[in-house]
Coordinates of C-alpha atoms in Angstrom, one line a residue:
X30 CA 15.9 -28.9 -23.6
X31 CA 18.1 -26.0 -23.7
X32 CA 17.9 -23.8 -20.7
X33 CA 16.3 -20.6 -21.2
X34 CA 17.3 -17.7 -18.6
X35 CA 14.0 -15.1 -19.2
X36 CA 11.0 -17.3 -18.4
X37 CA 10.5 -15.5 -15.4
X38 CA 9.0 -12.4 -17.8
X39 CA 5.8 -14.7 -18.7
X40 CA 4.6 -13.8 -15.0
X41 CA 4.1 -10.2 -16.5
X42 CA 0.3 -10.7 -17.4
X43 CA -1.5 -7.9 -17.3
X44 CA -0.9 -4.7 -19.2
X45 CA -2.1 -2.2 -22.2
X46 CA -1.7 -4.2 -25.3
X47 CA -2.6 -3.9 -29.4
X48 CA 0.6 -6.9 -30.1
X49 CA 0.4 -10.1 -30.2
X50 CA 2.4 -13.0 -31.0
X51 CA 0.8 -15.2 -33.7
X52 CA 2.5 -18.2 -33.8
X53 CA 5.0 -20.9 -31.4
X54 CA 8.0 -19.7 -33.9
X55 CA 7.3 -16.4 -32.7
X56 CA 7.1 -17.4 -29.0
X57 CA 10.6 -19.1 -29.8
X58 CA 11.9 -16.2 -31.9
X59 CA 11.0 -14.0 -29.1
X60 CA 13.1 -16.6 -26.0
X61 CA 15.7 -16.7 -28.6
X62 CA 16.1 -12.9 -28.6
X63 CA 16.3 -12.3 -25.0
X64 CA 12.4 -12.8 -23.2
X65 CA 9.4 -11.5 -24.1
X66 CA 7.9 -7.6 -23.5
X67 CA 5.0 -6.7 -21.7
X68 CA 3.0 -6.2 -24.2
X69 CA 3.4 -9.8 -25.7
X70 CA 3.0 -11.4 -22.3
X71 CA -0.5 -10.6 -21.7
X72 CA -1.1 -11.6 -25.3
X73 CA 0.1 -15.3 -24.7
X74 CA -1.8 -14.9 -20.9
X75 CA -5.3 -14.5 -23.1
X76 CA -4.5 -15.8 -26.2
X77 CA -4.3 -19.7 -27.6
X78 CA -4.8 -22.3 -25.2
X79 CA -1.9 -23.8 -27.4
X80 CA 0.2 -20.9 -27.9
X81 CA -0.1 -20.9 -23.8
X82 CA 1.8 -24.6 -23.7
X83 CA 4.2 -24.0 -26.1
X84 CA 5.4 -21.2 -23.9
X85 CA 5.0 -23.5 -21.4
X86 CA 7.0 -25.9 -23.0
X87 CA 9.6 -23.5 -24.7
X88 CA 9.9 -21.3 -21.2
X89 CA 11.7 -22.3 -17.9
X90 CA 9.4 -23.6 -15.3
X91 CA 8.7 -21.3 -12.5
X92 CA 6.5 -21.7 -9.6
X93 CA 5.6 -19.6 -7.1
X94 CA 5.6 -21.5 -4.1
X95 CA 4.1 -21.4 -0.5
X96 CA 4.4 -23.5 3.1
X97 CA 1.0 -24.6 3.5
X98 CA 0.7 -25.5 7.1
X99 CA -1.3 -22.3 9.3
X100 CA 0.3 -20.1 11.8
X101 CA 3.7 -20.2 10.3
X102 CA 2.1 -17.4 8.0
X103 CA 3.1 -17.3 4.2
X104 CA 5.8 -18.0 2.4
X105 CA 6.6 -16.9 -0.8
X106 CA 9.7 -17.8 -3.0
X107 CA 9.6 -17.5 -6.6
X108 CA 11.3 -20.4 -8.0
X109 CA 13.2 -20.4 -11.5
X110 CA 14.4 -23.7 -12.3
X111 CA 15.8 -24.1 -15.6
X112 CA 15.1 -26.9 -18.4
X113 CA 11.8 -28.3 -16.9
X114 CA 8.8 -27.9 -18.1
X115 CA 6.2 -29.9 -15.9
X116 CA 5.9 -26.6 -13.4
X117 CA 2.8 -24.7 -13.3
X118 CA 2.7 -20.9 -12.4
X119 CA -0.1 -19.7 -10.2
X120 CA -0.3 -17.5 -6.7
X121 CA 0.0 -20.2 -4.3
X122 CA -2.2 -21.2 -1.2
X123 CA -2.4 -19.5 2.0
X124 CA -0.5 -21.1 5.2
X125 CA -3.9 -23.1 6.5
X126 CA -4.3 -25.4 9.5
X127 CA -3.1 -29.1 8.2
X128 CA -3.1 -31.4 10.9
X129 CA -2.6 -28.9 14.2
X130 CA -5.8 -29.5 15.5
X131 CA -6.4 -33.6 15.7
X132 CA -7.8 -36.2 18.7
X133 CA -11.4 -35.0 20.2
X134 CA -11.3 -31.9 17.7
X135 CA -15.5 -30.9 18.5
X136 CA -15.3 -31.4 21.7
X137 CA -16.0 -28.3 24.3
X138 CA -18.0 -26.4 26.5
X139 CA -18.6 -23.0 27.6
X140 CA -15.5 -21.5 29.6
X141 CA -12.2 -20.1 28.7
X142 CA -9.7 -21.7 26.9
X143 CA -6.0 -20.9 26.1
X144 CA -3.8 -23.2 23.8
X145 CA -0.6 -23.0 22.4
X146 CA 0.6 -24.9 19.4
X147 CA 4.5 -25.2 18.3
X148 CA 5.1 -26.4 14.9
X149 CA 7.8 -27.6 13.0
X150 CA 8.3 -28.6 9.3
X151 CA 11.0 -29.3 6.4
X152 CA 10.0 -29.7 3.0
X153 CA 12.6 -31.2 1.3
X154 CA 10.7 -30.7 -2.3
X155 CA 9.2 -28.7 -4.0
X156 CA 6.7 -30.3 -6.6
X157 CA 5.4 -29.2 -10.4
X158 CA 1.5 -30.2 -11.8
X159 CA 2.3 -33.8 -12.4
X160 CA 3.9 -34.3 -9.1
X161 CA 7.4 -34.5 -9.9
X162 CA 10.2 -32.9 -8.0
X163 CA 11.7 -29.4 -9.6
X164 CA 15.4 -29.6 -9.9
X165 CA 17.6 -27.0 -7.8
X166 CA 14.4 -25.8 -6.0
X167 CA 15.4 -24.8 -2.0
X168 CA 14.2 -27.0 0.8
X169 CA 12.0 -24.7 3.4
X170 CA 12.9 -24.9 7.2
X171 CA 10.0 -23.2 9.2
X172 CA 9.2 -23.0 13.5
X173 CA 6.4 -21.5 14.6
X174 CA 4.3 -20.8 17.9
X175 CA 0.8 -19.9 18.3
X176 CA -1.4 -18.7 20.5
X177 CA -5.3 -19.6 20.8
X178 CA -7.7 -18.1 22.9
X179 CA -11.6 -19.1 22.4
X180 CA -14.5 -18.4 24.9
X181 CA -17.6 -19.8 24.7
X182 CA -20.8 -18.2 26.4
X183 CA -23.4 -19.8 28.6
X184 CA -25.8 -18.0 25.3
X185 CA -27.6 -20.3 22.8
X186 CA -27.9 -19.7 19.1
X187 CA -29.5 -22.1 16.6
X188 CA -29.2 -24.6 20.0
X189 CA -25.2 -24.4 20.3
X190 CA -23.2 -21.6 23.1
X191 CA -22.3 -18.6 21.5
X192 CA -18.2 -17.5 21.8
X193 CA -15.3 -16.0 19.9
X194 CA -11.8 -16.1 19.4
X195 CA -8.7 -15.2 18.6
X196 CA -4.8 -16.4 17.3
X197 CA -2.0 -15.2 17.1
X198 CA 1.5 -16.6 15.5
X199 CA 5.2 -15.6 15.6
X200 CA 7.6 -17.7 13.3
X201 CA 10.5 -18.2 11.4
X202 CA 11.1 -19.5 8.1
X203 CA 14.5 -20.2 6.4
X204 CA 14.6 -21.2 2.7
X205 CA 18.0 -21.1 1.9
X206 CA 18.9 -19.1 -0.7
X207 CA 15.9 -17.4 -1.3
X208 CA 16.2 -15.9 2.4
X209 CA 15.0 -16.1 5.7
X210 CA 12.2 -14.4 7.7
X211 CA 11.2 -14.2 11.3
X212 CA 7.9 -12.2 13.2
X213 CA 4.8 -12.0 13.8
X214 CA 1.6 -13.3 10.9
X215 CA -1.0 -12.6 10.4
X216 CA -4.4 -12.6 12.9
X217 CA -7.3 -14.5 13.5
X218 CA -10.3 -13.7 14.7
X219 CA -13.5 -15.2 14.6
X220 CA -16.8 -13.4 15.9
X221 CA -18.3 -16.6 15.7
X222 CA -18.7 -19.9 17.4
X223 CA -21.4 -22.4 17.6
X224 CA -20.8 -25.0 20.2
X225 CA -23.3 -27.5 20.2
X226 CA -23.1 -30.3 23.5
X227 CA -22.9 -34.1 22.5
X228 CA -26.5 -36.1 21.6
X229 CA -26.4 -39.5 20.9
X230 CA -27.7 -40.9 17.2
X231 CA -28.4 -44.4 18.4
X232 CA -25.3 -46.0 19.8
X233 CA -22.4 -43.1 18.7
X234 CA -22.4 -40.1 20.3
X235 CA -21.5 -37.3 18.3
X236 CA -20.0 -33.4 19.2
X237 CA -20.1 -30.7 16.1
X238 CA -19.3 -27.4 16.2
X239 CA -18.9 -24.5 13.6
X240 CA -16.6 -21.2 13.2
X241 CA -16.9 -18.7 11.4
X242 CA -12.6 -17.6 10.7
X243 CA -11.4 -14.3 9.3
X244 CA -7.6 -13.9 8.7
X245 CA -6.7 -10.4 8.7
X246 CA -3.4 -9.5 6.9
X247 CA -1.1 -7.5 9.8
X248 CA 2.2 -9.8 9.8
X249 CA 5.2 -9.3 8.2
X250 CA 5.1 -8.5 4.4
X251 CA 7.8 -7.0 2.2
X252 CA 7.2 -6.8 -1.9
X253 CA 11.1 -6.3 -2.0
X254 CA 11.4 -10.0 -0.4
X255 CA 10.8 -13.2 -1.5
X256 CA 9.5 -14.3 2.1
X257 CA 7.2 -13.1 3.7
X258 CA 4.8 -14.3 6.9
X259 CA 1.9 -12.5 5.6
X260 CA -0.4 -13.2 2.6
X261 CA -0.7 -9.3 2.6
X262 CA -4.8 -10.1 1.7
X263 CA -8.3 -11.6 3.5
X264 CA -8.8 -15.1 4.0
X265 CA -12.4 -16.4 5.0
X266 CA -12.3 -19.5 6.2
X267 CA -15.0 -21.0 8.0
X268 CA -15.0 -24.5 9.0
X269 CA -17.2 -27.8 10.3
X270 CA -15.4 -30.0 13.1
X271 CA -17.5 -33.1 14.3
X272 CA -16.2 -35.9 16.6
X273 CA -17.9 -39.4 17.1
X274 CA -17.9 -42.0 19.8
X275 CA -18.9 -45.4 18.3
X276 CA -17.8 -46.5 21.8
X277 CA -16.3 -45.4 24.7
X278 CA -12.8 -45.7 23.7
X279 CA -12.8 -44.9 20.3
X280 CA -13.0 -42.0 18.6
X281 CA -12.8 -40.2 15.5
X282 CA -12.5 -36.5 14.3
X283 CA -12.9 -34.4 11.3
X284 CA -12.7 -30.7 11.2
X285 CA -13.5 -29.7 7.6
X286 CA -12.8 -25.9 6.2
X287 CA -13.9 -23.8 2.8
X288 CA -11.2 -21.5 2.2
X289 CA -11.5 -18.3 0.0
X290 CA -8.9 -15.7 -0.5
X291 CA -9.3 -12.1 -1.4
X292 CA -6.7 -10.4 -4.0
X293 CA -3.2 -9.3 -3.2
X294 CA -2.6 -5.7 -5.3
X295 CA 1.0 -5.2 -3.9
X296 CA 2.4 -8.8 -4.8
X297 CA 5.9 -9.3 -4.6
X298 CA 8.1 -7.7 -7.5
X299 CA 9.7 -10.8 -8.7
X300 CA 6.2 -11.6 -10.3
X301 CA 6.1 -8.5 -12.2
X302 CA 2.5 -8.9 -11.6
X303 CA -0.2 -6.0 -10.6
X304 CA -2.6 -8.6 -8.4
X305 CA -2.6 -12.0 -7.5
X306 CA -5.1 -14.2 -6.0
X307 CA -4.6 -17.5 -4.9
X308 CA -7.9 -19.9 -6.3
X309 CA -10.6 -21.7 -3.7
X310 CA -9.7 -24.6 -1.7
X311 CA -11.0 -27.6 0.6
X312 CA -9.0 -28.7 3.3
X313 CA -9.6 -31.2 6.0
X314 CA -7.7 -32.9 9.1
X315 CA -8.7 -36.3 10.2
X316 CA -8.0 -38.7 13.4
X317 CA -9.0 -42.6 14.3
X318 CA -8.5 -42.5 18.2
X319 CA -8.5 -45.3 20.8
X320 CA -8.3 -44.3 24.6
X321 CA -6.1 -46.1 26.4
X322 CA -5.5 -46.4 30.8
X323 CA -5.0 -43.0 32.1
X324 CA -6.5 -40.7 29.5
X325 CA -4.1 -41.3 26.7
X326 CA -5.3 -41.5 23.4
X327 CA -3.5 -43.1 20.3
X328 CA -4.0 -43.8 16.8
X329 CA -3.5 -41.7 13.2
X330 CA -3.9 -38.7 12.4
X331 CA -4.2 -37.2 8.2
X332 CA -4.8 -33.8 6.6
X333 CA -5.6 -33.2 2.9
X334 CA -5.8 -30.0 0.7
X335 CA -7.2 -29.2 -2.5
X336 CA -7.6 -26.1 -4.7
X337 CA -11.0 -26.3 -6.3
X338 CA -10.9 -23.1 -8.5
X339 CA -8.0 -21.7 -10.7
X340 CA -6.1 -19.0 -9.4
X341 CA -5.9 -15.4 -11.0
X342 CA -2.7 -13.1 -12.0
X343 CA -4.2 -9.5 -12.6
X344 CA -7.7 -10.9 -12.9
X345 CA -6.4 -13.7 -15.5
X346 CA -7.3 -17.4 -14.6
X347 CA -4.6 -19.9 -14.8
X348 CA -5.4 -23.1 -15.7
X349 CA -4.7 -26.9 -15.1
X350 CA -2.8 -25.5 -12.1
X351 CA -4.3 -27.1 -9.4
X352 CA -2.6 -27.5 -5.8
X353 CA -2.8 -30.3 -3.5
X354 CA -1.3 -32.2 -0.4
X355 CA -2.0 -35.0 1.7
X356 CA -0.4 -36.6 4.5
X357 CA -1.0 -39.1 7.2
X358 CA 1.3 -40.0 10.4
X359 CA 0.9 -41.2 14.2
X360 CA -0.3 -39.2 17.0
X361 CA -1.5 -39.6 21.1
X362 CA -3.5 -36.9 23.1
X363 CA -3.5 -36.9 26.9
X364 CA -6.8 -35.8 28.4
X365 CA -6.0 -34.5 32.1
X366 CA -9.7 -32.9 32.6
X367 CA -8.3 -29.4 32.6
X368 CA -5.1 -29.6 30.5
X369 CA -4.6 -31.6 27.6
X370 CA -1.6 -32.5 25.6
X371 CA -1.3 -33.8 22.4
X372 CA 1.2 -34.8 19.8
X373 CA 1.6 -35.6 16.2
X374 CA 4.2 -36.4 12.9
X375 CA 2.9 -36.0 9.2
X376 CA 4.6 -37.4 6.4
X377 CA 3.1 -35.8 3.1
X378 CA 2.2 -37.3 -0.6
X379 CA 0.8 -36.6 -3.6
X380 CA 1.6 -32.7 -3.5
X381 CA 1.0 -30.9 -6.6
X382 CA 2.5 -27.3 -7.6
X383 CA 4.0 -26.8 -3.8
X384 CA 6.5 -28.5 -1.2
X385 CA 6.3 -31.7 0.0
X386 CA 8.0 -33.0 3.7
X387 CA 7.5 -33.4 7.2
X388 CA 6.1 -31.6 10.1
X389 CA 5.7 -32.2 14.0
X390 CA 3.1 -30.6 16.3
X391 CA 3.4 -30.2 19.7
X392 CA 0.0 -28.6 21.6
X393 CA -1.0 -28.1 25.1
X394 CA -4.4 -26.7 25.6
X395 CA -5.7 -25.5 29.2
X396 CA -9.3 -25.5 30.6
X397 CA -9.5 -21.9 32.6
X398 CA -12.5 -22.1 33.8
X399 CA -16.4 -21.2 33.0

């Protein structure tokens, strides 16, 4: 396919328009005379489902693109790779937790707790809607640290202790020639915890909790940059963690989170977009545990996501451009009563429409006291 150096102007959705462009000669007419105008882009935005693939096909692919593990914030790069047509183009996914919390996620008690979590990750590709790599797109380097303070009251509520919390995150993310970024992200704070103890449903015990997460948009975010560590917009993102005990040595956790995210109206220039939202998504981390001598705890660990509702550029929904991850990997926690330590690797799969690679996480939580 001949390389075509304006696809980047069919991210220009939403403006005034009477024109239209009526046909795929036209869409081809229009790439052969230099890109298309404003007008005519939110024409083929609303119009055709066909005319919509052909430009599609006819267009460069471009993909805006995002790391997708939490606390290293956001980051966006807008990528323009010539000559393939497979990528979608869609706001992408907020930075989420995938695989930092793991072994004996649900279990707690009331008392102060203070954790810190370091993460590292490369991904080495960047994938379009069918899962195939996107020539020339940069690999992303990222490092982040955060910090997680939770308290949970002696006070009951629907039978579980009451408590709060709050994270913090300072990172830095290098992706090559698109840039590099380092500072705080954004915040979380949750006025909202439900603790409930562990019961026993004949022989497997079994500890759940709920949170009720609110990501507030206060890190770093330029519209002049390609990267940022902010999603400059709300995230709500409550989430279900339960761990069971079919003995005493085994174990297994799942913390399971709804994600919705509110609309970014400053959205970085290069989309030439007036808002952006990025659609609904599911995510979940997952561990299979068996306690060893000494309070050491091995086994697997896994994290999948997936975006359940298009995304929106200036209120337009996009399409068959759904985003998705999993990953699987080793890990070992090391209970110590008041401190425990954990480790884990992830090697990811079947991403659609963002990066795929590797990340490590390194987290040592401490039990202050009740």
């Amino acid at each position: 396919m001949m390389e075509k150096s304006h696809a980047v102007r069919i991210l220009g959705f939403s403006f005034s328009t009477t024109r239209t462009l009526k046909s795929s000669a036209g869409v081809n007419a229009r790439m052969r005379q230099g890109g298309f105008t404003d007008d005519e882009s939110l024409s083929i935005a609303t119009g055709p489902k066909g005319l919509r693939e052909e430009v599609l096909q006819v267009a460069s692919s471009c993909a805006v693109i995002e790391t997708a593990h939490r606390f290293v914030g956001i980051l966006l790069v807008l990528v323009c790779v010539m000559g393939s047509a497979g990528a979608q183009v869609h706001p992408s996914e907020p930075a989420v937790n995938l695989g930092d919390t793991s072994f004996l996620d649900a279990v707690a008690g009331p008392g102060l707790l203070i954790e810190e979590i370091g993460d590292g990750s490369h991904e080495g590709k960047v994938t379009n809607g069918t899962g195939a790599s996107v020539a020339n797109a940069p690999g992303i380097h990222a490092v982040s640290g955060l910090t997680h303070i939770a308290w949970l009251s002696m006070h009951r509520m629907l039978g579980g202790w009451y408590g709060v919390e709050v994270v913090t995150v300072v990172a830095h993310t290098n992706a090559g020639s698109n840039g590099a970024v380092g500072g705080w992200g954004n915040l979380t704070v949750s006025p909202l915890i439900l603790q409930w103890k562990q019961r026993t449903i004949g022989p497997i015990g079994i500890v759940q909790r709920f949170v009720l997460d609110f990501e507030l948009p206060v890190g770093e975010y330029r519209r002049d940059l390609p990267v940022s560590l902010s999603s400059n917009t709300l995230t709500v993102h409550p989430y279900y963690a339960v761990t069971l005990f079919p003995s005493k040595r085994i174990e297994t956790s799942w913390r399971v989170h709804y994600l919705w995210n509110g609309t970014n109206n400053a959205p970085p220039l290069e989309t030439a977009a007036r808002s952006t939202q990025a659609g609904q998504a599911i995510h979940f981390n997952a561990t299979a545990g068996y306690k060893c001598a000494h309070g050491v705890w091995i086994g697997a660990n896994a994290y999948y996501l997936k975006e359940v509702t298009d995304p929106k550029i200036d209120g337009v929904r996009l399409p068959n451009s759904p985003e998705q991850v999993g990953a699987i990997g080793p890990g070992a926690a090391w209970d110590l009563s008041r401190c425990l330590l954990y480790a884990n690797a992830y090697r990811e799969f079947n991403a659609q429409n963002r990066p795929e690679g590797r990340k490590i996480v390194l987290r040592v939580q401490w039990i202050v006291g009740k």
